[in-house]
Short mmCIF file of C-alpha atoms and ligand atoms in Angstrom, two decimals:
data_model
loop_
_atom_site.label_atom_id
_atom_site.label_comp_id
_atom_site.label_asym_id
_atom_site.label_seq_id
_atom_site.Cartn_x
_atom_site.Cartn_y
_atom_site.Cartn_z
CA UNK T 1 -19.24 -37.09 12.33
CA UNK T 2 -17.65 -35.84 15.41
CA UNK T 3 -13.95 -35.83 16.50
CA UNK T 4 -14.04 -34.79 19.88
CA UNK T 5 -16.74 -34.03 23.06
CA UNK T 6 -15.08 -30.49 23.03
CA UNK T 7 -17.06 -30.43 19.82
CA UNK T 8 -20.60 -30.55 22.03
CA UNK T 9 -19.86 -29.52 25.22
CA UNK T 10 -22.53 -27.56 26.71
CA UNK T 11 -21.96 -23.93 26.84
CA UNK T 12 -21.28 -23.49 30.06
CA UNK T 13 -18.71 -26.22 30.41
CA UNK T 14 -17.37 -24.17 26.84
CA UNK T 15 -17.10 -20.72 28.95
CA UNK T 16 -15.81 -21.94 32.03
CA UNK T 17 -12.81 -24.15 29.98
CA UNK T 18 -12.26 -20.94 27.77
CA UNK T 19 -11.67 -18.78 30.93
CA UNK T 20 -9.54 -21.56 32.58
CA UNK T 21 -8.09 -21.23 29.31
CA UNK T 22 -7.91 -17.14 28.77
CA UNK T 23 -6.50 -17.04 32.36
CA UNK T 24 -3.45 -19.01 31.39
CA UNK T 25 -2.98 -17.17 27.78
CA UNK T 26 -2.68 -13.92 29.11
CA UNK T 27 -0.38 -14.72 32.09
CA UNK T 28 1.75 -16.11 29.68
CA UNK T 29 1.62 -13.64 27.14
CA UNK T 30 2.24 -11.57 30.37
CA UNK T 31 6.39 -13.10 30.56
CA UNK T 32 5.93 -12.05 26.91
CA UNK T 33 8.14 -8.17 27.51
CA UNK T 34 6.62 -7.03 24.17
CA UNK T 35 3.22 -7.94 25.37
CA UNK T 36 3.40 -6.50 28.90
CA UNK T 37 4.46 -3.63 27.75
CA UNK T 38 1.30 -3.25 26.03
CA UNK T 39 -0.34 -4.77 29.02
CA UNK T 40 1.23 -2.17 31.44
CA UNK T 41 0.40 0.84 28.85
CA UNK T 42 -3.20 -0.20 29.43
CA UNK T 43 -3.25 0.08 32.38
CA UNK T 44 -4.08 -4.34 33.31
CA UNK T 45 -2.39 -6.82 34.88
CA UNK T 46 -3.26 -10.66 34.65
CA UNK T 47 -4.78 -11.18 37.72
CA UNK T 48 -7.77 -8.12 36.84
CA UNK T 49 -8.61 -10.90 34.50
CA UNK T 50 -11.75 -12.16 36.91
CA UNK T 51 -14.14 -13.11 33.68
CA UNK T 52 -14.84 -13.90 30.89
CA UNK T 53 -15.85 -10.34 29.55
CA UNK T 54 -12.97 -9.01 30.91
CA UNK T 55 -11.46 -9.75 28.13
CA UNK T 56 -12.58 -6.76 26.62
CA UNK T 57 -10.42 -4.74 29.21
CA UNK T 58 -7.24 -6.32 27.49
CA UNK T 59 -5.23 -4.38 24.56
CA UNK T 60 -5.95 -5.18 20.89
CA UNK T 61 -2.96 -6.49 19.02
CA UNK T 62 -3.06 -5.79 15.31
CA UNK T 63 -0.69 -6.95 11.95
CA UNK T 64 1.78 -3.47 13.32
CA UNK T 65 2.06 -5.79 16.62
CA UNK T 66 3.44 -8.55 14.64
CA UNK T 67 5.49 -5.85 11.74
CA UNK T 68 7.42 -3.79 15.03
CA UNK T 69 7.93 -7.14 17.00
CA UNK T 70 9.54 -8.97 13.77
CA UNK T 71 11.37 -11.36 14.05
CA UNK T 72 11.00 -12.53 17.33
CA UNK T 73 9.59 -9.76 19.56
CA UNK T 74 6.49 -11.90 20.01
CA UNK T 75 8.31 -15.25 20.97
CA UNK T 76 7.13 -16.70 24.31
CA UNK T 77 9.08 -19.95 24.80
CA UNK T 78 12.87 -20.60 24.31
CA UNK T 79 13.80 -20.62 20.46
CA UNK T 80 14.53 -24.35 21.37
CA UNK T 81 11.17 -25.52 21.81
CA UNK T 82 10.22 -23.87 18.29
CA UNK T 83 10.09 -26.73 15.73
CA UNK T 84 8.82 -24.76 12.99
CA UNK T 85 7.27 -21.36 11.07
CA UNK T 86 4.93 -20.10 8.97
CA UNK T 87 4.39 -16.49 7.57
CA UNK T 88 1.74 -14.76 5.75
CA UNK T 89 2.08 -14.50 2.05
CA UNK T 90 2.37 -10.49 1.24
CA UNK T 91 4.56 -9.75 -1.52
CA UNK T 92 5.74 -6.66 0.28
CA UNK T 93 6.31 -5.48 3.58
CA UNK T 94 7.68 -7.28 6.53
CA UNK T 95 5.14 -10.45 6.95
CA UNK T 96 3.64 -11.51 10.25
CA UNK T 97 5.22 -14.93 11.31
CA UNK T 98 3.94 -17.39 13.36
CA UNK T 99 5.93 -19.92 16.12
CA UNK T 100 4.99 -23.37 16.22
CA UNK T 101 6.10 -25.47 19.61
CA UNK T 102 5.47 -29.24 18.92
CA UNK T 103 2.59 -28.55 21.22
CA UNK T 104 1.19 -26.16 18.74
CA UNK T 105 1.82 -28.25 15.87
CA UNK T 106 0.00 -31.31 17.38
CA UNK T 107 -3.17 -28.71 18.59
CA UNK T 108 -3.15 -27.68 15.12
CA UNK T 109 -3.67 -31.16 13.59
CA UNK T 110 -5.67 -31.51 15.98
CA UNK T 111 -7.93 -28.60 15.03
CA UNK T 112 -7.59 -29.73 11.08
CA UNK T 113 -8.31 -33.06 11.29
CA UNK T 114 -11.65 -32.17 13.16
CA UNK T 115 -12.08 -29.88 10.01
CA UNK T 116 -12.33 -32.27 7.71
CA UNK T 117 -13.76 -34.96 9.90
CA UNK T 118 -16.74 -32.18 9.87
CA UNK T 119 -17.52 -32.65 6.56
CA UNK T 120 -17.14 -36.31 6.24
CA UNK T 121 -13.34 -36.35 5.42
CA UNK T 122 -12.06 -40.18 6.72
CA UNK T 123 -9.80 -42.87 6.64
CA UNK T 124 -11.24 -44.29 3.51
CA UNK T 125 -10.68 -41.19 1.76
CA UNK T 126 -7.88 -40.34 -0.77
CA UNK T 127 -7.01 -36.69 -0.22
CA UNK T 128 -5.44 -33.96 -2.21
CA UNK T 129 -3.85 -30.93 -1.37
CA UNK T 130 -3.76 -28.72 -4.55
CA UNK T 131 -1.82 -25.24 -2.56
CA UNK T 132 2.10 -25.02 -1.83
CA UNK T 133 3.47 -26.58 1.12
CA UNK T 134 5.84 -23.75 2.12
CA UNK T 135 5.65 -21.05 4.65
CA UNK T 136 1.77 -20.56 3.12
CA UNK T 137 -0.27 -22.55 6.69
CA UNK T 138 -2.76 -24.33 4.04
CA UNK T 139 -0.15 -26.47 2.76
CA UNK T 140 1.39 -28.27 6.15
CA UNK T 141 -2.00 -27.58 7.96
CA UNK T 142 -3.76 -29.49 5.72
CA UNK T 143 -1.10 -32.37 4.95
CA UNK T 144 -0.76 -32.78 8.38
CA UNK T 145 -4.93 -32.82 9.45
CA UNK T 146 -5.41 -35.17 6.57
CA UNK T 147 -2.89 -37.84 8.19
CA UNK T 148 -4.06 -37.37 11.45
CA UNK T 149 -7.92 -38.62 9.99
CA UNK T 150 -5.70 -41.47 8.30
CA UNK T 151 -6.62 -40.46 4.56
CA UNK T 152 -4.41 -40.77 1.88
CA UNK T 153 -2.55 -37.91 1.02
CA UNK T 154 -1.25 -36.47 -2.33
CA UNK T 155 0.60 -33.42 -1.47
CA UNK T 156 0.24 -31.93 -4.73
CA UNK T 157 1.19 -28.41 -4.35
CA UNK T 158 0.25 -25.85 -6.79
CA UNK T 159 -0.44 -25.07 -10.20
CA UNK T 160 -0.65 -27.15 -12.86
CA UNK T 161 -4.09 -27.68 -12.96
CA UNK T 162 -4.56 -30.79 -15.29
CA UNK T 163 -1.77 -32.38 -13.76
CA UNK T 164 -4.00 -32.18 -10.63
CA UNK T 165 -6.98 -33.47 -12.29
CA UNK T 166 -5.06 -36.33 -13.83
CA UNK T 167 -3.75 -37.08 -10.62
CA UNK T 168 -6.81 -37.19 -9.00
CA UNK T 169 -8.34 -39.31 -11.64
CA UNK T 170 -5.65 -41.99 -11.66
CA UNK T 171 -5.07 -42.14 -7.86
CA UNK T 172 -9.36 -41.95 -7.42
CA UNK T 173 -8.82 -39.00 -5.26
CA UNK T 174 -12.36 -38.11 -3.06
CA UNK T 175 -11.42 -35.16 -1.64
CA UNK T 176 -9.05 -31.88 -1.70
CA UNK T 177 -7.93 -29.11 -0.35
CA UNK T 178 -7.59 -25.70 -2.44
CA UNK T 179 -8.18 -22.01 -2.48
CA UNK T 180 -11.43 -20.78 -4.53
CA UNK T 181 -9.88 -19.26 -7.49
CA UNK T 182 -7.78 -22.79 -7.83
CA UNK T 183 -11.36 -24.46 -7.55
CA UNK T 184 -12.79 -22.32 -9.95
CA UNK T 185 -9.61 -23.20 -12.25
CA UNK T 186 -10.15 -27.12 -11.67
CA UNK T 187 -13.99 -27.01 -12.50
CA UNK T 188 -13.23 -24.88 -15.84
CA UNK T 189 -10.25 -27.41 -17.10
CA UNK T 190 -11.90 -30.67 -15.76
CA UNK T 191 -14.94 -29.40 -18.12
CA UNK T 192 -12.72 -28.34 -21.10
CA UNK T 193 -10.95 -31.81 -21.05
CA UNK T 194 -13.98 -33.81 -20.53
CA UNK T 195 -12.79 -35.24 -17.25
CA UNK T 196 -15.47 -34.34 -15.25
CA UNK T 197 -16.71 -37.40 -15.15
CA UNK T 198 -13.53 -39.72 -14.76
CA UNK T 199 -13.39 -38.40 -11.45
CA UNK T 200 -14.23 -39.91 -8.21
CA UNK T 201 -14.30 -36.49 -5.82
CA UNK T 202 -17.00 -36.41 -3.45
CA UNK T 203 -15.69 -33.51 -1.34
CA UNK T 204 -13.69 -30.14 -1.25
CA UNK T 205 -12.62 -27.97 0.88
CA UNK T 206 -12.18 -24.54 0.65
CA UNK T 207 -10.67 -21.12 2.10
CA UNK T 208 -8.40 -18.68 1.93
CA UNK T 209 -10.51 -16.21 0.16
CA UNK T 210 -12.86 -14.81 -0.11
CA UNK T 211 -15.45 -16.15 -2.25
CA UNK T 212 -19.14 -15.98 -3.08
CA UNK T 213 -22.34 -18.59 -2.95
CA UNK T 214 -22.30 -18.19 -6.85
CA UNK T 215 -18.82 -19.55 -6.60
CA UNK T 216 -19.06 -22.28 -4.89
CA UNK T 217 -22.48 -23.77 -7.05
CA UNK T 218 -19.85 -23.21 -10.11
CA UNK T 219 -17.39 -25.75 -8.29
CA UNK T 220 -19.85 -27.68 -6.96
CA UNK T 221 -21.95 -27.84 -10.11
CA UNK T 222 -18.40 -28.21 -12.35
CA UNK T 223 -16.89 -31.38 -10.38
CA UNK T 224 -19.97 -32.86 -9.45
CA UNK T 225 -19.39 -32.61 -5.27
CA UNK T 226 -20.09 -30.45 -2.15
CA UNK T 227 -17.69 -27.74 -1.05
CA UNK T 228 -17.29 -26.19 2.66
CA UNK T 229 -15.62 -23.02 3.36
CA UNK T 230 -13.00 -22.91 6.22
CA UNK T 231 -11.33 -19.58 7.85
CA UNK T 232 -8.10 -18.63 9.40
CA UNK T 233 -5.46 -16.89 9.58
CA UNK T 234 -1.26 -17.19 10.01
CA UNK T 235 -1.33 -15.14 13.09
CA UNK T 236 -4.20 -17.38 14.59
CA UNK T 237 -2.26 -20.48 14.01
CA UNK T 238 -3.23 -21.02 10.04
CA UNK T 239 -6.99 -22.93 8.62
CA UNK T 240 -8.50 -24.45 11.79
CA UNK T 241 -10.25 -21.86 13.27
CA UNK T 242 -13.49 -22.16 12.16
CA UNK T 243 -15.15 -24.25 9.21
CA UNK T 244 -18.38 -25.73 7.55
CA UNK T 245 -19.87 -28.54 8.71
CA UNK T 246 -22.66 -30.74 6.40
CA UNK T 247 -25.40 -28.08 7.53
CA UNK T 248 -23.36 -25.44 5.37
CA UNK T 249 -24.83 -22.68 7.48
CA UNK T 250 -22.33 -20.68 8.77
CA UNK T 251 -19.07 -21.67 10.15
CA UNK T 252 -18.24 -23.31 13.50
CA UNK T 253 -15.23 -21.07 15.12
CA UNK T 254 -13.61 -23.71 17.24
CA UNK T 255 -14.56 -21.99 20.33
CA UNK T 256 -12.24 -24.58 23.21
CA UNK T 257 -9.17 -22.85 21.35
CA UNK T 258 -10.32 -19.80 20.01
CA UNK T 259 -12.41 -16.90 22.01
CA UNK T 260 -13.96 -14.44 19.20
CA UNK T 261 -15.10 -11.01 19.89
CA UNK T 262 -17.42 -9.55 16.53
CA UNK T 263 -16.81 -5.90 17.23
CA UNK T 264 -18.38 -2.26 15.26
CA UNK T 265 -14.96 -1.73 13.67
CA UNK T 266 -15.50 2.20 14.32
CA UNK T 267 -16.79 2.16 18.31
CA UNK T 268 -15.26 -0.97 19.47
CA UNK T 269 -18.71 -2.12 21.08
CA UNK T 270 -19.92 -6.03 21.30
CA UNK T 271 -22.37 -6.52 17.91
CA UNK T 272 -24.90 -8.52 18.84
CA UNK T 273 -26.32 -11.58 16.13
CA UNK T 274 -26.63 -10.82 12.59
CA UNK T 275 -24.78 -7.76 13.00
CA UNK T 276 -21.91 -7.22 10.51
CA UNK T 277 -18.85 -6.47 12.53
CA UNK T 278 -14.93 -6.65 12.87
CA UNK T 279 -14.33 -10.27 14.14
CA UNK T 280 -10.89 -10.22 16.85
CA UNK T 281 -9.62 -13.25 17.90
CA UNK T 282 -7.95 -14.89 21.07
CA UNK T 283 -5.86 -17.77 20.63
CA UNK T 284 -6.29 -19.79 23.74
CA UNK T 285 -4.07 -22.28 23.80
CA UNK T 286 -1.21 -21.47 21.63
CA UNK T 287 2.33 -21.65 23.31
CA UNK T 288 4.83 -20.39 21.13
CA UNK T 289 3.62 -16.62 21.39
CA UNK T 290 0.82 -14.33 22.60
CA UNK T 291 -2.53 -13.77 20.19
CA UNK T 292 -4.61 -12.03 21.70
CA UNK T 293 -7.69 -9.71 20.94
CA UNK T 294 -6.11 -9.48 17.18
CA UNK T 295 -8.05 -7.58 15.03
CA UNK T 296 -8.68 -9.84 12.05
CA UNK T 297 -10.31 -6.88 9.66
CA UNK T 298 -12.08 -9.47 8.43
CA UNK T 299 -16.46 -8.54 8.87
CA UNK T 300 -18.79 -10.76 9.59
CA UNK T 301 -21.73 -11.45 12.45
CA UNK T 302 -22.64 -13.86 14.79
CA UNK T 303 -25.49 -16.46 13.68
CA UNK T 304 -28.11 -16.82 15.92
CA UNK T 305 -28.81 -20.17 17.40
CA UNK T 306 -26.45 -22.00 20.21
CA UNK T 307 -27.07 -25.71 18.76
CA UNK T 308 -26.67 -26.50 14.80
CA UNK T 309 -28.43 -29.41 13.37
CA UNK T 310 -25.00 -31.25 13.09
CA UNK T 311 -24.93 -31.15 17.17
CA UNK T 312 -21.90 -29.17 17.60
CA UNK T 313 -22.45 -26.96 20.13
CA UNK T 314 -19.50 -24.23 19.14
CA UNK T 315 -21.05 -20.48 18.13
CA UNK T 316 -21.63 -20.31 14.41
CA UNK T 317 -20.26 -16.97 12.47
CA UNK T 318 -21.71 -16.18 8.72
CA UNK T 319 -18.99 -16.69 6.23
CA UNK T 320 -16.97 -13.76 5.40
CA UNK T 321 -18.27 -11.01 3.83
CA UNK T 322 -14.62 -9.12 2.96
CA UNK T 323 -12.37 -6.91 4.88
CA UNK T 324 -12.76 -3.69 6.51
CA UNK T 325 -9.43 -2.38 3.89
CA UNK T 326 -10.74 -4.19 0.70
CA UNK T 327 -13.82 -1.76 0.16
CA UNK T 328 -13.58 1.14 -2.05
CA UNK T 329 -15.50 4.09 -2.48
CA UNK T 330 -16.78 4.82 -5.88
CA UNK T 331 -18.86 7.96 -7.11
CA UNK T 332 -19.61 8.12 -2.87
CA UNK T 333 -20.60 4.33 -3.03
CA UNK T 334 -18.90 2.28 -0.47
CA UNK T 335 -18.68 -1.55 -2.43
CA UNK T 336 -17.08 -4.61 -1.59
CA UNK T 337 -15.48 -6.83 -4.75
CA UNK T 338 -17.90 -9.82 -3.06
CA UNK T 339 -20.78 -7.72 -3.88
CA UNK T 340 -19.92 -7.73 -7.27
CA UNK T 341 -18.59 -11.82 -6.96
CA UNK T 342 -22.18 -12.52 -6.18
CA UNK T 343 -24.03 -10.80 -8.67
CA UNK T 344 -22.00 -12.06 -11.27
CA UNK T 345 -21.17 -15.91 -10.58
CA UNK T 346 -24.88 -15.98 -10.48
CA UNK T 347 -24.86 -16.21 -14.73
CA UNK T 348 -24.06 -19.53 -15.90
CA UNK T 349 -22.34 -18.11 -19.05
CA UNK T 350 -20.15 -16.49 -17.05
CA UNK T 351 -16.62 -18.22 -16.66
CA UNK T 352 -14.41 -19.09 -14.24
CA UNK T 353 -11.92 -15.64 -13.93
CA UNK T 354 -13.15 -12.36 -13.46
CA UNK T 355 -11.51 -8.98 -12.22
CA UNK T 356 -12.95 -5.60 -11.00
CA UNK T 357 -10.91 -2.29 -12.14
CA UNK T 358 -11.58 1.16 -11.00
CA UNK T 359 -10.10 3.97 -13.58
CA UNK T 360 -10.13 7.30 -14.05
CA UNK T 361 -12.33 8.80 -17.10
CA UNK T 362 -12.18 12.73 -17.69
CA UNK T 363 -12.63 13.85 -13.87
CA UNK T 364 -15.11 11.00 -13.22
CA UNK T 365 -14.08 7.55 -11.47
CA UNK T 366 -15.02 4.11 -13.28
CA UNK T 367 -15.36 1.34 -12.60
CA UNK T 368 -15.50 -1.97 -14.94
CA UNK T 369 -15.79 -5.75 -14.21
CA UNK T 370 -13.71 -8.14 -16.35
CA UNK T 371 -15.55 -11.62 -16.80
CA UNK T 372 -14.54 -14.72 -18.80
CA UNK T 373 -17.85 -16.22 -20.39
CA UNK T 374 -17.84 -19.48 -21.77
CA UNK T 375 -20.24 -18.33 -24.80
CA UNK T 376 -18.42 -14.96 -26.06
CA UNK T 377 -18.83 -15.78 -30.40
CA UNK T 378 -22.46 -15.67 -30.19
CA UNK T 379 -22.49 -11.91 -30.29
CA UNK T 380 -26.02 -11.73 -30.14
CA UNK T 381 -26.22 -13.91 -26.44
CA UNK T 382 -23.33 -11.74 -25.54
CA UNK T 383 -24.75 -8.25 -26.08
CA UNK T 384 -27.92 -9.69 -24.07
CA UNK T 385 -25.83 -10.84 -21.12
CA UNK T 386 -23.43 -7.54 -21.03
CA UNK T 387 -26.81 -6.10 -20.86
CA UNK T 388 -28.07 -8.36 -18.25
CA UNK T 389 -24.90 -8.24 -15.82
CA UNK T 390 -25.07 -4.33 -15.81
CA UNK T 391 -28.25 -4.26 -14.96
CA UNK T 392 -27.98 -6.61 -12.07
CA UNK T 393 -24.98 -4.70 -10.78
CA UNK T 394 -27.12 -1.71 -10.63
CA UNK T 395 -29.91 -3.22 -8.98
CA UNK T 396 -26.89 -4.12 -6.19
CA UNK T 397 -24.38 -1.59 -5.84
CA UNK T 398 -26.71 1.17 -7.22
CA UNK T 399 -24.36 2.53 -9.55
CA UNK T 400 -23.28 2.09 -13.34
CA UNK T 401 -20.68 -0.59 -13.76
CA UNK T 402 -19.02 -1.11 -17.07
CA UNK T 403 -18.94 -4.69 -18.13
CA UNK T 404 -16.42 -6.25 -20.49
CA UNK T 405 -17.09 -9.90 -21.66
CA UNK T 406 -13.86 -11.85 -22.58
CA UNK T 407 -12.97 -14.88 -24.04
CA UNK T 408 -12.34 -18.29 -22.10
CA UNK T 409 -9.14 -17.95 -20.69
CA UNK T 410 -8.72 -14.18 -21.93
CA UNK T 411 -7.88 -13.21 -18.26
CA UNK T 412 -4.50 -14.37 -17.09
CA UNK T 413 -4.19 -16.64 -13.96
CA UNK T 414 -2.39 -15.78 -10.98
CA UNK T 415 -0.48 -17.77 -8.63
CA UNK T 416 -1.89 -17.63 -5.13
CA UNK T 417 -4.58 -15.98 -3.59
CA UNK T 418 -6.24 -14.12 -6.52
CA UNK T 419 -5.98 -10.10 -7.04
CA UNK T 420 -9.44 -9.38 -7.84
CA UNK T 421 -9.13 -5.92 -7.53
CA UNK T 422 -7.17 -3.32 -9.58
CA UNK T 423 -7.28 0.55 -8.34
CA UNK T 424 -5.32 2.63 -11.32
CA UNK T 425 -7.93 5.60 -10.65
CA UNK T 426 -5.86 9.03 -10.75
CA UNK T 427 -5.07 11.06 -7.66
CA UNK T 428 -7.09 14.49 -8.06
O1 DLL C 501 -5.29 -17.85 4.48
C1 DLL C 501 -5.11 -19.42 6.32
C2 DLL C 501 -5.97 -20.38 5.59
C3 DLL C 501 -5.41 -21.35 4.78
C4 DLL C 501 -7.34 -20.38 5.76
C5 DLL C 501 -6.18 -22.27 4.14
C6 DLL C 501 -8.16 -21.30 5.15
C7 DLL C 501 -7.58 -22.27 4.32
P1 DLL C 501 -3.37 -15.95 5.75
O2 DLL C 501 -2.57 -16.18 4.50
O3 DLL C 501 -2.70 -15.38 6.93
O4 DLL C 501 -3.98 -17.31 6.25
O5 DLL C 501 -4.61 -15.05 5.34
C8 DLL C 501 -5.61 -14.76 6.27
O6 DLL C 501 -7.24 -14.60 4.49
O7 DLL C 501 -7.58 -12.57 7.41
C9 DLL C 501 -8.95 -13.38 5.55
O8 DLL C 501 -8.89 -12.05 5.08
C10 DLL C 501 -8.63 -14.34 4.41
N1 DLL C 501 -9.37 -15.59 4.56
C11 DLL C 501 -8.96 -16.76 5.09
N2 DLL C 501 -9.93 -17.69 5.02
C12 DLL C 501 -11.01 -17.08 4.45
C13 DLL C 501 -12.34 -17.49 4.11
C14 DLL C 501 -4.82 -18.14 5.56
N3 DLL C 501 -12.76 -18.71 4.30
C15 DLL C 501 -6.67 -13.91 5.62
N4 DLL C 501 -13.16 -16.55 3.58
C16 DLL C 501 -7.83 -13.65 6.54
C17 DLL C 501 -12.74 -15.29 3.34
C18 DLL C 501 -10.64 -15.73 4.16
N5 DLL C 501 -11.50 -14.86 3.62
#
């Protein structure tokens, strides 16, 4: 279904109402001093603004922006038209915040509920939110989206995983909300308990994280429904800037309030489609403070194709494929922990938990994958699938990667976004 014509507008109606709407951001983020002081160090002023691609003339704004402008460096309106903030979830360091107005808050339901109306979320259904509703933007985002479609909402929180599932069996719950590793964590319990098939979901989505194809058949094939990924970020404005729809082919960036640049993180240059780049994002109708150009360092390329089967007429970008800082170089071998995701999830007898370490060995670098597997006291299968795993990491990363097979719930859970990466290698 569709929520809005924004949704299909042709694509030259789309340009001309983002540069109506790109004009406006960056006179505003112009009375901004923080920003036009970055403006005037560059050398532009808002009226050099004359297209579209001019944009590319403006200044990047990164996560330092948002660190040296903390608390309110960034703010653009009065404090009194601020109803409310979020923040990103780092455990250390000074975390970028983000100003609602009420404008912003009602664009951002907005920009939710046409998530979920995407992939068939509606008033009929009964909707669960399984993450924390504090300063983390999936919780409110997604409480408030659901309402605004009219569904039913259980605003769970987080955690306790079988209190979720009982929940969602007693209350007939269709559809949720959660991060990946807390799908993962619902599929494994629901199939320990044998509740799978009390359930009546039909539909989840997902996001967050970053998370792999063979994830998402092990949630899909563990609750018996389809899952969608969904992207954003805090400094953005939170999920809502881009999502699945039915076609599962890439996700829709909501291009009316969002203007995305996929850039060669090194040279800066426009990548052109299917090329793996740094995406940087322009919020373009935000109020409460200027976003623009931010460098995401998440990679990813543009899909080819200006119309999707579903109609929509908004540029498609591939799911993410990791960030530019969460690579590591082993033994000279540049990998990303989603390489490894993919290769592995692909096993059925592999679990739901997994982690990647890199250690040091003598002078030599390691590097070993923890996985859960659901069938570790046959000794025999497990030898064979140890066996199996390596091998397939090879034929991937091109490099020997230790596997260790552990026991169902042998890995401990975090809270959160999931840590699947732990670097104790020695300096030398
Ligand atoms: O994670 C916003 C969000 C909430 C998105 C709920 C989707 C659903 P932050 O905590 O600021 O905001 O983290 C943003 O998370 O730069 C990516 O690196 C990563 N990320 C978000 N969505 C995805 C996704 C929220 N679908 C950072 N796939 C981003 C891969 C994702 N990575």
């Amino acid at each position: 279904m569709i929520r809005h014509k924004e949704e299909t507008l042709p694509k030259r109606e789309l340009k001309k109402l983002q540069f109506k709407r790109l004009k406006e951001t960056v006179s505003r983020g112009y009375e901004v001093p923080y920003y036009r002081t970055k403006m005037k160090e560059h050398g532009i002023t808002p009226d050099e603004i004359r297209t579209l691609d001019d944009i590319r003339t403006l200044p990047f704004m990164t996560k330092e922006d948002f660190r040296k402008a903390f608390p309110f460096g960034l703010l653009g309106v009065p404090i009194e038209r601020v109803v409310r903030i979020h923040a990103t979830s780092g455990t250390t360091g000074t975390p970028s915040t983000a100003f609602y107005t009420a404008q912003d808050i009602d664009t951002w339901t907005e920009l939710i509920a046409r998530n979920l109306t995407s992939i068939g979320v509606t008033a009929a259904d009964r909707f669960q939110n399984t993450v924390s509703h504090g300063l983390f933007t999936g919780g409110m985002g997604y409480l408030q989206g659901a309402q605004r479609v009219g569904a039913m909402v259980i605003p769970f929180g987080g955690g306790m995983t079988l209190k979720q599932l009982e929940f969602m069996r007693d209350f007939k719950v269709t559809s949720f909300h959660a991060i990946p590793s807390f799908g993962l964590k619902m599929a494994e319990t629901a199939k320990k308990e044998g509740i799978s098939g009390e359930l009546s979901l039909r539909i989840g989505m997902l996001g967050a994280e970053n998370w792999s194809e063979g994830t998402r058949k092990k949630i899909e094939e563990g609750l018996q429904i389809d899952v969608y990924d969904n992207y954003g970020l805090t400094e953005l404005v939170g999920p809502g800037v881009s999502c699945e729809c039915p076609e599962k082919n890439g996700m829709h960036v909501w291009e009316d309030h969002f203007l995305f640049e996929v850039l060669d993180p090194e040279t800066d240059e426009l990548l052109g489609p299917n090329e793996d780049g740094e995406m940087v994002l322009t919020a373009l109708t935000k109020e409460a403070f200027p976003c623009i150009r931010f460098r995401t360092g998440d990679l990813c390329s543009v899909l080819e194709g200006d119309i999707c089967g579903c109609g929509r007429t908004h540029q498609r970008i591939s799911r993410i494929k990791g960030r530019i800082d969460d690579g590591f170089i082993i033994r000279g071998v540049n990998i990303f922990p989603k390489q490894i995701e993919e290769v592995i999830m692909q096993f059925p007898e592999i679990g739901y938990n997994y982690y990647i370490k890199l250690w040091t060995k003598g002078v030599m670098d390691e590097i070993t994958v923890y996985a859960e597997t659901n069938n570790f006291n046959d000794t025999h299968a497990r030898i064979a699938l140890q066996r199996d795993i390596t091998r397939a990491l090879y034929e991937t990363v091109r490099i020997r990667v230790n596997v260790e097979l552990v026991e169902e719930d042998g890995i401990p859970r975090q809270e959160g976004k999931a840590k699947r990466l732990l670097d104790e290698r020695e300096e030398k």
